[in-house]
XYZ file of C-alpha atoms in Angstrom:
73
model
C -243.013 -70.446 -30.366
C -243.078 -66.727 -29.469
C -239.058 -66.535 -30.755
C -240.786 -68.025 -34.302
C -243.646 -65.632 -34.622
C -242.412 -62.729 -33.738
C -238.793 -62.461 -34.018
C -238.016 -64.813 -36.974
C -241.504 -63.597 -38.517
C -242.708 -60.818 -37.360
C -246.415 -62.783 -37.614
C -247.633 -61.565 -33.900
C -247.250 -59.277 -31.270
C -247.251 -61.500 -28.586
C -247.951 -65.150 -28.244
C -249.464 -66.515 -24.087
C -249.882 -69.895 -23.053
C -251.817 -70.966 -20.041
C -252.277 -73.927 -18.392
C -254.705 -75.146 -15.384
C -253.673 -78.616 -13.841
C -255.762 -80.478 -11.336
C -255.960 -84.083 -9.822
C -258.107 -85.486 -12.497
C -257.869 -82.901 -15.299
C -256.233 -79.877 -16.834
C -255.659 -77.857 -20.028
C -253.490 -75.906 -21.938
C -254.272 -72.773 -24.381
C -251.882 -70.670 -26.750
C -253.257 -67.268 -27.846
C -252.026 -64.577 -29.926
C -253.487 -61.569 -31.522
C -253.177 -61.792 -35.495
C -254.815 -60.672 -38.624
C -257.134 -62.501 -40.697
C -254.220 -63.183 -43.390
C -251.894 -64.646 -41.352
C -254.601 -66.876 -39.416
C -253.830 -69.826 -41.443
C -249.982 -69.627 -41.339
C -250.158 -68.743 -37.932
C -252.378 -72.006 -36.572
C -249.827 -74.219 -39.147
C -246.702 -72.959 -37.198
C -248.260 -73.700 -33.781
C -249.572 -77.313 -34.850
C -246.031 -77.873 -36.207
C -244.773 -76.704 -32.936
C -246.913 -78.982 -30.505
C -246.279 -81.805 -33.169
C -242.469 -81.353 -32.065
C -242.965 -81.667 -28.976
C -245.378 -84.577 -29.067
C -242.502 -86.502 -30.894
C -239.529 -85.572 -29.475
C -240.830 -84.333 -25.750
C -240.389 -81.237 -23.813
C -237.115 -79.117 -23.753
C -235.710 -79.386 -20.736
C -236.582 -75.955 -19.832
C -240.191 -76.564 -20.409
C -239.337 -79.838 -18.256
C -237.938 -78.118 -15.286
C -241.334 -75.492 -15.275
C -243.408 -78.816 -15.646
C -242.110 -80.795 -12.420
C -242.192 -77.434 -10.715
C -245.743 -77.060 -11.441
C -246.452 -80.840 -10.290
C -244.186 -80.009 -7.024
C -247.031 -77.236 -6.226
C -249.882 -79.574 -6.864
């Protein structure tokens, strides 16, 4: 996501992603600093993203930080 909007284009600064997982519950949050203008094209490129990866899964690096995270739990 950050390699999209900022390197391919140049949309953002900076793009975090946080994530609190507990027995029972958990979430996950993306922010980025942008301007008003690209607020629209920005939120479309991180839906399309997190549609991705509803359909086809994780990558496996995002696999490998997931069972790590579960291995702390």
């Amino acid at each position: 996501l950050k390699k999209r909007l900022r390197y391919e284009l140049g949309l953002v600064y900076n793009v975090e992603s946080a994530n609190a997982s507990m027995l029972d519950y958990g979430f996950f949050s993306i922010s980025c600093p942008i301007s008003k203008d690209s607020l629209q094209k920005v939120l479309d490129i991180i839906c399309d993203e997190l549609k991705k990866i509803a359909e086809n899964g994780p990558s496996e690096k995002a696999e490998i930080q997931r069972l790590n995270i579960i291995a702390q739990i």
